[in-house]
Amino acid sequence: MPPGPPAAIPRGNPRIADWTNRRVWLLGASAGIGEALAHALAARGAKLVLSARNASALADLARALGPGHCTLALDATDSAALDAAFARFDSGELPLPSVGVYLAGDYQPLDARQGETALPAARRMLAVNYAAAVEWSLRLAPRLLATPAPASGIALVASVAGYTGLPQALAYSPSKAALIRFAECLYLDLAPQGLGVWAINPGFVATRLTAQNDFEMPALMPPEAAAEAIVRGFASGRFEIHFPTRFTRLLKIAAMLPYALSMPLFAHIARKKPR
Ligand SMILES: NC(=O)c1ccc[n+]([C@@H]2O[C@H](COP(=O)([O-])OP(=O)(O)OC[C@H]3O[C@@H](n4cnc5c(N)ncnc54)[C@H](OP(=O)(O)O)[C@@H]3O)[C@@H](O)[C@H]2O)c1
């Protein structure tokens, strides 16, 4: 679609408080925050498309959620698999969801002193945390625009790790920073066309990803609480959904400080109190 003339930017997203029969695609639903969000949305009446690589975990989840949900196993970094998934919506085999939530993510602590040995993991994180999110969003957006539905849109789960560089987060933090910037760009282009675009930035959530951290994580929360915070965020109409706010607000302020002050502070957060 050729770009049209600039349109007015709305002052927020559509508010979604009623999930009854709303079709939602969760990419990254097999574990952690995505699995908890699947339970939270299904309990509110949403009809889910559950995606991730682990087909058997998705099947177990769909069974646990009850009827009305389907699984669509795929590797988000595989363009051909994404094309095949979208073909199933285009053919009408599956109804197009009105809201897509990208949760797929990978994290491994990496340190610049590892040099080239860090490259395989760095490439993996950049691919799934950022490049695949772009690939997925740019396939989903035109389909949502062509199928108008109330309060439809795209939500991207980034991280507060994208607010600033952090120790041991050599690829993770830049990939999430890029995803936040990408969500901002999507919002500016798509919100005037009537689509919602959400950037979801969790603090520390207790999942297999954070189980690798060897420091005490401030304000660590269970995935179920993260899912409830996301549901509340969708009802708020805000572009950014961040939580827990007692932690994320402090990080936002700290990220605005001069580097001479902020860098020692962030190093302290991620290195304090070894367990
Ligand atoms: N936990 C935290 O503290 C925290 C904080 C901020 C942001 N986040 C972000 O929140 C999201 C969910 O993280 P989590 O902590 O819930 O981690 P998790 O438990 O490891 O869940 C990650 C999900 O992403 C899926 N996934 C990973 N690679 C994939 C790929 N190539 N293709 C398709 N699906 C893929 C995984 O399923 P399969 O393995 O089955 O593919 C799983 O369902 C991530 O984007 C993460 O960066 C987490």
Coordinates of C-alpha atoms and ligand atoms in Angstrom, one line a residue:
M1 CA 0.0 0.0 0.0
P2 CA 1.6 3.4 -1.0
P3 CA 1.9 5.8 2.0
G4 CA -0.9 8.4 2.0
P5 CA -0.9 11.9 3.3
P6 CA 0.0 12.3 7.1
A7 CA -3.0 11.7 9.3
A8 CA -3.7 12.8 12.8
I9 CA -2.0 10.7 15.5
P10 CA -4.6 9.6 18.1
R11 CA -3.7 10.3 21.8
G12 CA -3.8 6.6 22.7
N13 CA -4.8 3.1 21.9
P14 CA -8.3 1.6 21.8
R15 CA -9.2 0.4 25.3
I16 CA -9.8 -3.4 25.4
A17 CA -11.7 -4.4 28.6
D18 CA -14.1 -7.0 27.1
W19 CA -12.3 -10.0 25.7
T20 CA -15.4 -12.1 25.1
N21 CA -15.1 -13.9 21.8
R22 CA -12.2 -11.7 20.8
R23 CA -9.7 -13.6 18.6
V24 CA -6.2 -13.1 19.9
W25 CA -2.9 -14.6 18.4
L26 CA -0.3 -15.2 21.1
L27 CA 3.1 -15.8 19.5
G28 CA 5.2 -17.2 22.4
A29 CA 2.4 -18.9 24.2
S30 CA 4.1 -22.2 25.2
A31 CA 5.7 -21.0 28.4
G32 CA 6.2 -18.2 30.9
I33 CA 4.4 -14.9 30.4
G34 CA 2.7 -16.0 27.2
E35 CA 1.3 -19.1 28.8
A36 CA 0.0 -17.1 31.7
L37 CA -1.5 -14.5 29.4
A38 CA -3.3 -17.4 27.5
H39 CA -4.9 -18.5 30.8
A40 CA -5.9 -14.9 31.7
L41 CA -7.4 -14.1 28.3
A42 CA -9.2 -17.5 27.9
A43 CA -10.7 -17.0 31.3
R44 CA -12.2 -13.7 30.0
G45 CA -13.7 -15.4 27.0
A46 CA -11.0 -14.7 24.3
K47 CA -10.5 -17.3 21.5
L48 CA -6.8 -17.9 21.1
V49 CA -4.4 -18.9 18.4
L50 CA -1.4 -20.3 20.3
S51 CA 2.0 -20.2 18.6
A52 CA 5.6 -21.1 19.6
R53 CA 8.0 -23.8 18.5
N54 CA 7.0 -26.5 21.0
A55 CA 3.9 -28.1 19.5
S56 CA 3.3 -30.5 22.3
A57 CA 3.4 -27.8 25.0
L58 CA 0.9 -25.8 22.9
A59 CA -1.3 -28.8 22.6
D60 CA -1.2 -29.3 26.3
L61 CA -2.1 -25.7 26.9
A62 CA -5.0 -25.7 24.4
R63 CA -6.4 -28.8 26.2
A64 CA -6.0 -27.1 29.5
L65 CA -7.8 -24.0 28.2
G66 CA -10.8 -25.9 26.9
P67 CA -12.6 -25.7 23.6
G68 CA -12.5 -22.7 21.2
H69 CA -8.7 -22.3 20.9
C70 CA -6.2 -23.6 18.3
T71 CA -2.5 -24.1 18.0
L72 CA -0.3 -23.0 15.2
A73 CA 3.3 -24.2 15.9
L74 CA 6.0 -22.2 14.2
D75 CA 9.5 -20.9 14.6
A76 CA 9.1 -17.1 14.4
T77 CA 12.6 -16.7 12.8
D78 CA 11.6 -18.9 9.9
S79 CA 10.1 -16.6 7.1
A80 CA 8.7 -19.6 5.2
A81 CA 6.9 -20.8 8.4
L82 CA 5.5 -17.3 8.9
D83 CA 4.3 -17.3 5.2
A84 CA 2.7 -20.7 5.7
A85 CA 0.9 -19.5 8.9
F86 CA -0.4 -16.4 7.2
A87 CA -1.6 -18.5 4.3
R88 CA -3.9 -20.4 6.6
F89 CA -5.6 -17.1 7.6
D90 CA -5.7 -15.9 4.0
S91 CA -7.4 -19.1 2.8
G92 CA -10.0 -18.8 5.6
E93 CA -8.9 -22.0 7.2
L94 CA -8.4 -20.0 10.4
P95 CA -10.2 -16.7 11.2
L96 CA -7.8 -13.8 11.3
P97 CA -7.3 -12.7 14.9
S98 CA -8.1 -9.1 15.7
V99 CA -5.2 -8.7 18.2
G100 CA -1.7 -10.2 17.8
V101 CA 0.7 -10.3 20.8
Y102 CA 4.4 -11.0 20.0
L103 CA 6.0 -12.6 23.1
A104 CA 8.6 -14.8 21.5
G105 CA 11.9 -14.0 23.1
D106 CA 15.3 -15.4 24.0
Y107 CA 17.7 -14.3 26.7
Q108 CA 21.2 -15.4 27.6
P109 CA 23.5 -13.4 29.8
L110 CA 26.4 -12.3 27.5
D111 CA 29.5 -10.2 28.2
A112 CA 31.6 -8.3 25.7
R113 CA 34.7 -9.9 27.0
Q114 CA 33.4 -13.2 25.5
G115 CA 34.2 -11.8 22.1
E116 CA 33.4 -14.0 19.1
T117 CA 32.2 -16.9 21.3
A118 CA 29.2 -14.8 22.1
L119 CA 28.2 -14.4 18.5
P120 CA 25.9 -17.5 18.1
A121 CA 23.8 -16.5 21.1
A122 CA 23.8 -12.9 20.1
R123 CA 22.6 -13.7 16.6
R124 CA 19.8 -15.9 18.0
M125 CA 18.6 -13.1 20.3
L126 CA 18.7 -10.4 17.7
A127 CA 16.8 -12.7 15.3
V128 CA 13.9 -13.8 17.6
N129 CA 13.7 -10.7 19.8
Y130 CA 13.8 -8.1 17.0
A131 CA 14.0 -9.3 13.4
A132 CA 11.3 -11.9 13.6
A133 CA 9.0 -9.4 15.4
V134 CA 9.4 -7.1 12.4
E135 CA 8.7 -9.9 9.9
W136 CA 5.6 -10.9 11.8
S137 CA 4.3 -7.4 12.3
L138 CA 4.7 -6.4 8.7
R139 CA 2.7 -9.4 7.6
L140 CA 0.0 -8.9 10.2
A141 CA -0.5 -5.1 9.9
P142 CA -1.8 -5.0 6.3
R143 CA -4.2 -7.9 7.0
L144 CA -5.6 -6.2 10.0
L145 CA -6.0 -3.0 8.0
A146 CA -7.9 -4.9 5.3
T147 CA -10.1 -6.6 7.9
P148 CA -11.5 -3.8 10.1
A149 CA -12.6 -5.0 13.5
P150 CA -13.2 -3.0 16.7
A151 CA -10.0 -2.3 18.7
S152 CA -7.7 -4.5 16.6
G153 CA -3.9 -4.2 16.6
I154 CA -0.5 -5.4 17.4
A155 CA 1.2 -5.7 20.8
L156 CA 5.0 -6.3 21.0
V157 CA 6.5 -7.6 24.3
A158 CA 9.9 -5.8 24.6
S159 CA 11.4 -5.2 28.1
V160 CA 12.6 -2.6 30.4
A161 CA 16.1 -3.9 29.4
G162 CA 15.4 -1.9 26.2
Y163 CA 15.4 1.4 28.2
T164 CA 19.2 1.4 28.6
G165 CA 22.3 -0.8 28.2
L166 CA 22.8 -3.2 31.1
P167 CA 25.7 -5.4 32.1
Q168 CA 25.7 -9.0 30.7
A169 CA 22.9 -8.0 28.3
L170 CA 25.0 -7.6 25.2
A171 CA 22.4 -8.7 22.7
Y172 CA 19.2 -8.8 24.7
S173 CA 19.2 -5.1 25.7
P174 CA 19.9 -3.8 22.2
S175 CA 17.3 -6.2 20.7
K176 CA 14.6 -4.9 23.1
A177 CA 15.6 -1.3 22.5
A178 CA 15.2 -1.8 18.8
L179 CA 11.8 -3.5 19.4
I180 CA 10.6 -0.5 21.4
R181 CA 11.7 1.9 18.7
F182 CA 10.0 -0.3 16.1
A183 CA 6.7 -0.3 18.1
E184 CA 6.9 3.5 18.3
C185 CA 7.3 3.6 14.5
L186 CA 4.4 1.2 14.0
Y187 CA 2.2 3.3 16.2
L188 CA 2.9 6.5 14.3
D189 CA 2.1 4.8 11.0
L190 CA -0.8 2.6 12.0
A191 CA -2.7 4.4 14.8
P192 CA -3.9 7.1 12.4
Q193 CA -5.3 4.2 10.3
G194 CA -7.3 3.0 13.4
L195 CA -5.0 0.1 14.6
G196 CA -3.8 -0.2 18.1
V197 CA -0.1 -0.7 18.7
W198 CA 1.2 -1.5 22.2
A199 CA 4.7 -1.7 23.5
I200 CA 4.7 -4.0 26.5
N201 CA 7.7 -3.6 28.8
P202 CA 7.8 -6.0 31.8
G203 CA 10.3 -5.7 34.6
F204 CA 11.7 -9.0 36.1
V205 CA 9.2 -11.9 35.8
A206 CA 10.0 -15.4 37.2
T207 CA 10.3 -17.6 34.1
R208 CA 12.9 -19.9 32.6
L209 CA 14.6 -16.8 31.1
T210 CA 15.3 -15.0 34.3
A211 CA 16.1 -18.3 36.1
Q212 CA 19.5 -17.9 34.5
N213 CA 20.3 -14.6 36.3
D214 CA 22.8 -14.9 39.1
F215 CA 21.8 -11.7 40.9
E216 CA 18.8 -10.8 43.1
M217 CA 16.2 -9.3 40.7
P218 CA 14.4 -6.3 42.1
A219 CA 10.5 -6.5 42.2
L220 CA 10.5 -10.0 40.6
M221 CA 6.9 -11.0 39.9
P222 CA 5.2 -14.3 38.9
P223 CA 4.1 -14.7 35.3
E224 CA 0.4 -14.7 36.4
A225 CA 0.8 -11.2 37.9
A226 CA 2.5 -10.1 34.7
A227 CA -0.4 -11.4 32.7
E228 CA -2.9 -9.5 34.8
A229 CA -0.8 -6.3 34.4
I230 CA -1.0 -6.8 30.6
V231 CA -4.7 -7.3 30.8
R232 CA -5.1 -4.1 32.8
G233 CA -2.7 -2.3 30.4
F234 CA -5.0 -3.2 27.4
A235 CA -7.9 -1.7 29.3
S236 CA -6.0 1.6 29.9
G237 CA -5.7 2.7 26.3
R238 CA -2.0 3.6 26.8
F239 CA 0.7 2.9 24.2
E240 CA 3.2 1.5 26.7
I241 CA 2.2 -1.2 29.2
H242 CA 5.0 -1.4 31.8
F243 CA 5.1 -3.1 35.1
P244 CA 5.6 -3.4 38.0
T245 CA 5.4 0.4 38.1
R246 CA 7.2 0.8 41.4
F247 CA 10.3 -0.6 39.6
T248 CA 9.7 0.6 36.0
R249 CA 9.0 4.2 37.0
L250 CA 12.4 4.3 38.8
L251 CA 14.1 2.9 35.7
K252 CA 12.5 5.5 33.5
I253 CA 13.8 8.3 35.7
A254 CA 17.3 6.7 36.0
A255 CA 17.5 6.3 32.2
M256 CA 17.0 10.1 31.9
L257 CA 20.0 10.9 34.1
P258 CA 23.4 11.8 32.6
Y259 CA 25.4 8.7 31.7
A260 CA 28.0 9.5 34.5
L261 CA 25.2 8.9 37.0
S262 CA 23.0 6.3 35.2
M263 CA 25.7 3.8 34.2
P264 CA 27.0 3.1 37.7
L265 CA 23.3 2.9 38.9
F266 CA 22.4 0.2 36.3
A267 CA 25.6 -1.7 36.9
H268 CA 24.6 -1.7 40.6
I269 CA 21.1 -3.0 39.9
A270 CA 22.3 -6.0 37.8
R271 CA 25.3 -6.9 39.9
K272 CA 24.1 -6.3 43.5
K273 CA 23.7 -9.1 46.0
P274 CA 24.8 -12.3 44.3
R275 CA 22.5 -15.2 45.3
Ligands
LIG1 N1 10.9 -12.9 32.2 C1 11.2 -11.6 32.3 O1 11.6 -11.1 33.3 C2 10.9 -10.7 31.1 C3 11.1 -9.4 31.3 C4 10.9 -8.5 30.2 C5 10.5 -9.0 29.0 N2 10.4 -10.4 28.8 C6 10.0 -10.8 27.5 O2 8.8 -11.5 27.6 C7 8.7 -12.5 26.6 C8 8.3 -13.8 27.2 O3 9.4 -14.2 28.0 P1 9.3 -15.3 29.2 O4 10.1 -14.7 30.3 O5 7.9 -15.7 29.4 O6 10.2 -16.4 28.6 P2 9.8 -18.0 28.2 O7 9.1 -18.6 29.4 O8 11.1 -18.6 27.8 O9 8.8 -17.8 27.0 C9 9.3 -17.5 25.7 C10 8.3 -17.9 24.7 O10 8.8 -17.5 23.4 C11 8.7 -18.7 22.6 N3 9.8 -18.6 21.6 C12 11.1 -18.5 21.8 N4 11.8 -18.5 20.7 C13 10.8 -18.7 19.7 C14 10.9 -18.8 18.3 N5 12.0 -18.8 17.6 N6 9.7 -19.0 17.6 C15 8.5 -19.0 18.3 N7 8.4 -18.9 19.6 C16 9.6 -18.8 20.3 C17 8.9 -19.9 23.6 O11 8.3 -21.0 23.1 P3 9.1 -22.2 22.4 O12 10.4 -22.5 23.1 O13 8.2 -23.4 22.4 O14 9.4 -21.8 21.0 C18 8.0 -19.4 24.7 O15 6.7 -19.6 24.5 C19 10.0 -12.5 25.9 O16 10.0 -11.7 24.7 C20 11.0 -11.8 26.9 O17 12.1 -11.2 26.3 C21 10.6 -11.2 29.9

